[in-house]
PDB file of C-alpha atoms in Angstrom:
ATOM      1  CA  MET A   1      88.201  80.601  56.813  1.00 43.00           C
ATOM      2  CA  PRO A   2      89.232  76.962  58.785  1.00 46.00           C
ATOM      3  CA  THR A   3      86.374  75.011  60.818  1.00 50.00           C
ATOM      4  CA  PRO A   4      86.101  76.170  64.689  1.00 51.00           C
ATOM      5  CA  PRO A   5      86.867  73.225  66.566  1.00 56.00           C
ATOM      6  CA  PRO A   6      84.534  70.781  68.029  1.00 53.00           C
ATOM      7  CA  LEU A   7      83.282  72.246  72.084  1.00 53.00           C
ATOM      8  CA  LYS A   8      81.289  70.118  73.299  1.00 54.00           C
ATOM      9  CA  PRO A   9      81.950  66.436  74.321  1.00 58.00           C
ATOM     10  CA  ARG A  10      81.680  64.176  72.272  1.00 53.00           C
ATOM     11  CA  LYS A  11      79.568  61.680  74.911  1.00 56.00           C
ATOM     12  CA  ALA A  12      79.268  61.908  79.072  1.00 58.00           C
ATOM     13  CA  PRO A  13      80.230  59.808  81.219  1.00 60.00           C
ATOM     14  CA  ARG A  14      76.910  57.625  82.141  1.00 59.00           C
ATOM     15  CA  GLN A  15      79.554  55.043  84.768  1.00 69.00           C
ATOM     16  CA  ALA A  16      80.944  55.664  87.490  1.00 77.00           C
ATOM     17  CA  ARG A  17      83.996  54.488  85.855  1.00 82.00           C
ATOM     18  CA  SER A  18      84.044  56.795  83.027  1.00 84.00           C
ATOM     19  CA  LYS A  19      82.958  59.812  85.498  1.00 89.00           C
ATOM     20  CA  ALA A  20      86.631  58.707  87.502  1.00 92.00           C
ATOM     21  CA  THR A  21      88.244  58.497  83.995  1.00 93.00           C
ATOM     22  CA  VAL A  22      86.390  62.306  82.765  1.00 94.00           C
ATOM     23  CA  ASP A  23      87.147  64.096  86.877  1.00 95.00           C
ATOM     24  CA  VAL A  24      90.955  62.162  86.134  1.00 96.00           C
ATOM     25  CA  ILE A  25      91.450  64.216  82.749  1.00 97.00           C
ATOM     26  CA  LEU A  26      89.868  67.530  84.253  1.00 97.00           C
ATOM     27  CA  GLU A  27      91.707  68.447  86.977  1.00 97.00           C
ATOM     28  CA  ALA A  28      94.741  67.605  84.444  1.00 97.00           C
ATOM     29  CA  THR A  29      93.650  69.837  82.475  1.00 97.00           C
ATOM     30  CA  ALA A  30      93.552  72.325  85.211  1.00 97.00           C
ATOM     31  CA  ARG A  31      96.470  71.614  86.130  1.00 97.00           C
ATOM     32  CA  VAL A  32      98.391  71.831  83.219  1.00 97.00           C
ATOM     33  CA  LEU A  33      96.895  75.056  82.408  1.00 97.00           C
ATOM     34  CA  VAL A  34      97.904  76.632  85.672  1.00 96.00           C
ATOM     35  CA  ARG A  35     101.443  75.073  84.840  1.00 96.00           C
ATOM     36  CA  ASP A  36     102.457  75.725  81.028  1.00 96.00           C
ATOM     37  CA  GLY A  37      99.541  78.209  80.208  1.00 95.00           C
ATOM     38  CA  TYR A  38      96.827  78.113  77.819  1.00 95.00           C
ATOM     39  CA  ALA A  39      99.386  78.453  74.922  1.00 94.00           C
ATOM     40  CA  LEU A  40     101.485  75.794  75.688  1.00 95.00           C
ATOM     41  CA  ALA A  41      98.041  73.839  76.563  1.00 95.00           C
ATOM     42  CA  SER A  42      97.816  70.248  73.979  1.00 96.00           C
ATOM     43  CA  THR A  43      95.590  67.260  74.515  1.00 96.00           C
ATOM     44  CA  ASN A  44      99.013  65.426  74.617  1.00 97.00           C
ATOM     45  CA  ARG A  45      99.779  66.643  77.379  1.00 97.00           C
ATOM     46  CA  ILE A  46      96.772  66.474  79.264  1.00 97.00           C
ATOM     47  CA  ALA A  47      96.433  63.286  78.384  1.00 97.00           C
ATOM     48  CA  GLU A  48      99.980  62.575  80.082  1.00 97.00           C
ATOM     49  CA  ALA A  49      99.806  64.642  82.730  1.00 97.00           C
ATOM     50  CA  ALA A  50      96.161  62.291  83.351  1.00 97.00           C
ATOM     51  CA  GLY A  51      97.908  58.741  82.945  1.00 97.00           C
ATOM     52  CA  VAL A  52      95.248  58.006  80.341  1.00 96.00           C
ATOM     53  CA  SER A  53      95.750  57.776  76.250  1.00 95.00           C
ATOM     54  CA  ILE A  54      94.947  59.803  73.406  1.00 96.00           C
ATOM     55  CA  GLY A  55      91.695  58.112  72.262  1.00 94.00           C
ATOM     56  CA  SER A  56      90.464  57.212  75.877  1.00 92.00           C
ATOM     57  CA  LEU A  57      91.259  61.228  75.978  1.00 95.00           C
ATOM     58  CA  TYR A  58      89.602  62.118  72.725  1.00 93.00           C
ATOM     59  CA  GLN A  59      86.476  59.161  73.502  1.00 92.00           C
ATOM     60  CA  TYR A  60      85.337  61.961  75.264  1.00 92.00           C
ATOM     61  CA  PHE A  61      86.888  65.730  74.481  1.00 94.00           C
ATOM     62  CA  PRO A  62      87.496  65.621  70.658  1.00 92.00           C
ATOM     63  CA  SER A  63      89.331  69.741  71.728  1.00 92.00           C
ATOM     64  CA  LYS A  64      91.224  71.165  73.641  1.00 93.00           C
ATOM     65  CA  GLN A  65      88.639  73.973  73.449  1.00 91.00           C
ATOM     66  CA  ALA A  66      86.223  71.872  74.610  1.00 92.00           C
ATOM     67  CA  LEU A  67      88.343  70.226  77.542  1.00 94.00           C
ATOM     68  CA  VAL A  68      88.164  73.944  78.510  1.00 93.00           C
ATOM     69  CA  THR A  69      85.261  74.570  78.333  1.00 90.00           C
ATOM     70  CA  ALA A  70      84.337  71.504  80.033  1.00 91.00           C
ATOM     71  CA  LEU A  71      86.291  72.713  83.273  1.00 93.00           C
ATOM     72  CA  ARG A  72      85.196  76.476  83.040  1.00 90.00           C
ATOM     73  CA  ARG A  73      81.672  75.023  83.470  1.00 88.00           C
ATOM     74  CA  ARG A  74      82.713  72.773  86.514  1.00 92.00           C
ATOM     75  CA  HIS A  75      84.525  75.044  88.021  1.00 91.00           C
ATOM     76  CA  ALA A  76      81.674  78.029  87.520  1.00 87.00           C
ATOM     77  CA  GLU A  77      80.120  75.240  89.920  1.00 88.00           C
ATOM     78  CA  GLN A  78      82.034  74.946  92.413  1.00 91.00           C
ATOM     79  CA  MET A  79      82.318  79.000  93.169  1.00 89.00           C
ATOM     80  CA  LEU A  80      78.846  79.034  92.494  1.00 88.00           C
ATOM     81  CA  ALA A  81      78.544  76.249  95.842  1.00 91.00           C
ATOM     82  CA  MET A  82      80.952  77.952  97.603  1.00 92.00           C
ATOM     83  CA  LEU A  83      79.068  81.174  96.843  1.00 89.00           C
ATOM     84  CA  LEU A  84      75.321  79.232  98.665  1.00 89.00           C
ATOM     85  CA  GLU A  85      77.064  77.753 101.216  1.00 93.00           C
ATOM     86  CA  VAL A  86      78.396  80.691 102.673  1.00 93.00           C
ATOM     87  CA  GLY A  87      76.194  83.483 101.724  1.00 90.00           C
ATOM     88  CA  ARG A  88      73.500  80.969 103.685  1.00 89.00           C
ATOM     89  CA  GLY A  89      71.654  83.363 106.226  1.00 90.00           C
ATOM     90  CA  ALA A  90      72.013  86.853 104.261  1.00 90.00           C
ATOM     91  CA  ALA A  91      67.880  86.633 103.032  1.00 88.00           C
ATOM     92  CA  GLU A  92      67.580  86.057 107.678  1.00 92.00           C
ATOM     93  CA  ALA A  93      70.162  89.406 107.965  1.00 94.00           C
ATOM     94  CA  SER A  94      68.648  92.985 108.436  1.00 94.00           C
ATOM     95  CA  ALA A  95      70.059  94.539 104.605  1.00 94.00           C
ATOM     96  CA  VAL A  96      73.564  95.817 105.765  1.00 95.00           C
ATOM     97  CA  ASP A  97      74.390  91.779 107.419  1.00 94.00           C
ATOM     98  CA  ALA A  98      73.360  90.819 104.291  1.00 94.00           C
ATOM     99  CA  VAL A  99      75.773  93.194 102.296  1.00 94.00           C
ATOM    100  CA  LYS A 100      78.317  91.746 104.610  1.00 94.00           C
ATOM    101  CA  ILE A 101      77.541  88.116 103.747  1.00 94.00           C
ATOM    102  CA  LEU A 102      76.714  88.742 100.326  1.00 92.00           C
ATOM    103  CA  VAL A 103      80.210  90.171  99.779  1.00 93.00           C
ATOM    104  CA  HIS A 104      82.171  87.489 102.220  1.00 93.00           C
ATOM    105  CA  ALA A 105      80.391  84.711  99.692  1.00 92.00           C
ATOM    106  CA  VAL A 106      82.004  86.150  96.375  1.00 90.00           C
ATOM    107  CA  VAL A 107      85.576  86.804  98.191  1.00 90.00           C
ATOM    108  CA  ALA A 108      85.550  83.084  99.053  1.00 92.00           C
ATOM    109  CA  ALA A 109      83.842  82.026  95.826  1.00 90.00           C
ATOM    110  CA  HIS A 110      86.968  83.429  94.560  1.00 88.00           C
ATOM    111  CA  ARG A 111      89.440  81.630  96.048  1.00 89.00           C
ATOM    112  CA  VAL A 112      88.006  78.544  95.067  1.00 92.00           C
ATOM    113  CA  ASP A 113      91.334  77.923  92.474  1.00 91.00           C
ATOM    114  CA  PRO A 114      92.119  81.539  92.277  1.00 90.00           C
ATOM    115  CA  GLN A 115      94.841  80.099  89.802  1.00 91.00           C
ATOM    116  CA  LEU A 116      93.426  77.971  87.122  1.00 93.00           C
ATOM    117  CA  HIS A 117      90.535  80.986  87.762  1.00 89.00           C
ATOM    118  CA  ARG A 118      92.991  83.319  86.029  1.00 89.00           C
ATOM    119  CA  VAL A 119      93.958  81.068  83.232  1.00 92.00           C
ATOM    120  CA  LEU A 120      90.684  80.635  82.672  1.00 89.00           C
ATOM    121  CA  GLY A 121      89.915  84.087  82.654  1.00 84.00           C
ATOM    122  CA  GLU A 122      93.180  85.984  80.920  1.00 86.00           C
ATOM    123  CA  GLU A 123      94.561  83.007  78.421  1.00 90.00           C
ATOM    124  CA  VAL A 124      91.821  81.969  76.690  1.00 86.00           C
ATOM    125  CA  PRO A 125      91.236  83.243  73.802  1.00 81.00           C
ATOM    126  CA  ARG A 126      87.745  84.278  72.895  1.00 65.00           C
ATOM    127  CA  PRO A 127      85.179  83.282  71.323  1.00 58.00           C
ATOM    128  CA  TYR A 128      85.995  80.235  73.894  1.00 51.00           C
ATOM    129  CA  ALA A 129      86.808  83.126  76.828  1.00 48.00           C
ATOM    130  CA  THR A 130      82.698  82.857  77.747  1.00 52.00           C
ATOM    131  CA  GLU A 131      82.121  79.392  76.681  1.00 51.00           C
ATOM    132  CA  GLY A 132      80.585  77.409  80.605  1.00 48.00           C
ATOM    133  CA  ARG A 133      80.243  80.290  82.158  1.00 51.00           C
ATOM    134  CA  THR A 134      76.863  82.516  81.227  1.00 52.00           C
ATOM    135  CA  ASP A 135      74.139  80.456  83.231  1.00 62.00           C
ATOM    136  CA  ILE A 136      76.459  80.195  85.935  1.00 68.00           C
ATOM    137  CA  GLU A 137      76.703  84.150  85.614  1.00 77.00           C
ATOM    138  CA  ALA A 138      72.319  83.824  85.132  1.00 80.00           C
ATOM    139  CA  ASP A 139      72.573  81.674  88.660  1.00 80.00           C
ATOM    140  CA  MET A 140      74.806  84.169  90.522  1.00 81.00           C
ATOM    141  CA  ARG A 141      72.563  87.290  89.883  1.00 85.00           C
ATOM    142  CA  ALA A 142      69.684  85.422  90.323  1.00 86.00           C
ATOM    143  CA  GLN A 143      71.125  84.651  93.947  1.00 85.00           C
ATOM    144  CA  THR A 144      71.449  88.522  94.128  1.00 89.00           C
ATOM    145  CA  GLN A 145      68.639  90.106  92.697  1.00 91.00           C
ATOM    146  CA  SER A 146      66.440  87.371  95.215  1.00 91.00           C
ATOM    147  CA  LEU A 147      68.294  88.586  98.020  1.00 90.00           C
ATOM    148  CA  LEU A 148      67.808  91.928  96.737  1.00 93.00           C
ATOM    149  CA  GLN A 149      64.339  91.076  97.018  1.00 94.00           C
ATOM    150  CA  VAL A 150      63.951  90.673 100.514  1.00 93.00           C
ATOM    151  CA  HIS A 151      65.215  94.062 101.881  1.00 93.00           C
ATOM    152  CA  ARG A 152      63.388  96.303  99.503  1.00 93.00           C
ATOM    153  CA  ALA A 153      61.512  98.534 101.780  1.00 93.00           C
ATOM    154  CA  HIS A 154      65.070  99.338 102.674  1.00 92.00           C
ATOM    155  CA  ILE A 155      67.288  99.723  99.787  1.00 95.00           C
ATOM    156  CA  LEU A 156      66.670 103.170  97.419  1.00 96.00           C
ATOM    157  CA  PRO A 157      66.964 101.107  93.501  1.00 95.00           C
ATOM    158  CA  THR A 158      63.884  99.635  92.989  1.00 94.00           C
ATOM    159  CA  ASP A 159      65.167  98.173  89.516  1.00 96.00           C
ATOM    160  CA  LEU A 160      65.983  94.914  91.303  1.00 94.00           C
ATOM    161  CA  ASP A 161      66.915  92.951  88.111  1.00 93.00           C
ATOM    162  CA  LEU A 162      69.599  96.399  86.694  1.00 95.00           C
ATOM    163  CA  ALA A 163      70.845  96.157  90.860  1.00 95.00           C
ATOM    164  CA  SER A 164      71.505  93.428  90.153  1.00 93.00           C
ATOM    165  CA  LEU A 165      73.344  93.528  87.234  1.00 92.00           C
ATOM    166  CA  VAL A 166      74.949  96.622  88.629  1.00 94.00           C
ATOM    167  CA  LEU A 167      75.854  95.040  91.932  1.00 93.00           C
ATOM    168  CA  PHE A 168      77.208  91.564  90.376  1.00 90.00           C
ATOM    169  CA  HIS A 169      80.119  93.419  87.542  1.00 91.00           C
ATOM    170  CA  LEU A 170      80.314  95.359  90.391  1.00 92.00           C
ATOM    171  CA  VAL A 171      81.918  93.179  93.547  1.00 91.00           C
ATOM    172  CA  GLU A 172      83.193  90.570  90.710  1.00 87.00           C
ATOM    173  CA  SER A 173      85.011  93.309  89.340  1.00 86.00           C
ATOM    174  CA  LEU A 174      86.060  94.527  92.709  1.00 87.00           C
ATOM    175  CA  VAL A 175      86.833  90.682  94.247  1.00 86.00           C
ATOM    176  CA  HIS A 176      88.222  89.690  90.872  1.00 83.00           C
ATOM    177  CA  ALA A 177      90.860  92.326  91.538  1.00 81.00           C
ATOM    178  CA  ALA A 178      91.821  91.671  94.921  1.00 80.00           C
ATOM    179  CA  VAL A 179      92.107  88.076  94.907  1.00 80.00           C
ATOM    180  CA  ILE A 180      92.554  86.518  91.659  1.00 77.00           C
ATOM    181  CA  ASP A 181      95.354  89.189  90.751  1.00 72.00           C
ATOM    182  CA  GLY A 182      96.726  89.401  93.574  1.00 66.00           C
ATOM    183  CA  LYS A 183      98.750  91.849  93.920  1.00 63.00           C
ATOM    184  CA  SER A 184      97.070  93.786  96.484  1.00 63.00           C
ATOM    185  CA  ALA A 185      99.176  95.660  99.458  1.00 66.00           C
ATOM    186  CA  PHE A 186      96.240  94.916 102.042  1.00 71.00           C
ATOM    187  CA  THR A 187      94.170  91.722 103.813  1.00 79.00           C
ATOM    188  CA  THR A 188      91.435  90.493 102.909  1.00 81.00           C
ATOM    189  CA  ALA A 189      89.365  92.070 105.612  1.00 85.00           C
ATOM    190  CA  ILE A 190      90.088  95.791 104.693  1.00 87.00           C
ATOM    191  CA  LEU A 191      89.671  95.159 101.230  1.00 87.00           C
ATOM    192  CA  GLU A 192      85.765  92.607 102.266  1.00 90.00           C
ATOM    193  CA  GLN A 193      84.918  96.920 104.064  1.00 92.00           C
ATOM    194  CA  GLU A 194      85.713  98.501 101.293  1.00 92.00           C
ATOM    195  CA  ILE A 195      83.664  96.178  99.004  1.00 93.00           C
ATOM    196  CA  CYS A 196      80.942  96.356 101.365  1.00 95.00           C
ATOM    197  CA  THR A 197      81.154 100.183 101.534  1.00 95.00           C
ATOM    198  CA  VAL A 198      80.481 100.830  97.955  1.00 95.00           C
ATOM    199  CA  VAL A 199      77.615  98.468  97.988  1.00 96.00           C
ATOM    200  CA  TRP A 200      76.210 100.234 100.782  1.00 96.00           C
ATOM    201  CA  ARG A 201      76.391 103.164  99.349  1.00 96.00           C
ATOM    202  CA  TYR A 202      74.869 102.494  96.463  1.00 96.00           C
ATOM    203  CA  LEU A 203      71.235 100.512  98.288  1.00 97.00           C
ATOM    204  CA  GLY A 204      71.271 103.824 100.208  1.00 96.00           C
ATOM    205  CA  LEU A 205      72.575 101.683 103.187  1.00 95.00           C
ATOM    206  CA  GLN A 206      73.791 103.375 106.122  1.00 90.00           C
ATOM    207  CA  PRO A 207      76.957 101.269 107.454  1.00 84.00           C
ATOM    208  CA  PRO A 208      77.532 100.802 110.723  1.00 81.00           C
ATOM    209  CA  GLN A 209      79.440 102.494 113.154  1.00 74.00           C
ATOM    210  CA  SER A 210      83.675 101.452 113.494  1.00 62.00           C
TER     211      SER A 210
END
């Protein structure tokens, strides 16, 4: 059985110059993945796109899989940052409006480089497909559960851990289909409204009258 490629970086950048080099390499990785796809992406192509030597790349990343793992983690962190920024104020809103804010925030998060998101989600083979994203998903579920806790007096579910799991995968899959697949003939506003309606029903909330 062949030895699996290493997934962790060789070393963490500590100086500003080395951090900038890693950023350039990761940006080039994203461009090559979107342009060529995962199968054709290689460390040589990525080094060329980044304008660095292959030796410089290998100082930090021992394999293509290590590059993709680091890129996935950075992409997930950017999505989480967008989710928190756009979702700010949901805890102070009514339960009905909180759902609208949350769904809109998830849509905004999926608009952070959707082409890269598609490649990372659809082309990266297992066991690398989930590397670098588990902690971020846990953070997003924790945010959902915290929001449910604030509004627990107004919703039907009593097991908030289970409810956060259901809502995370429900909203994630619907938004992914709408934003990442990009095949829908409906506008984003209409899709957001429909997703909100599903969530309101699940939580036992009365949708606002249109």
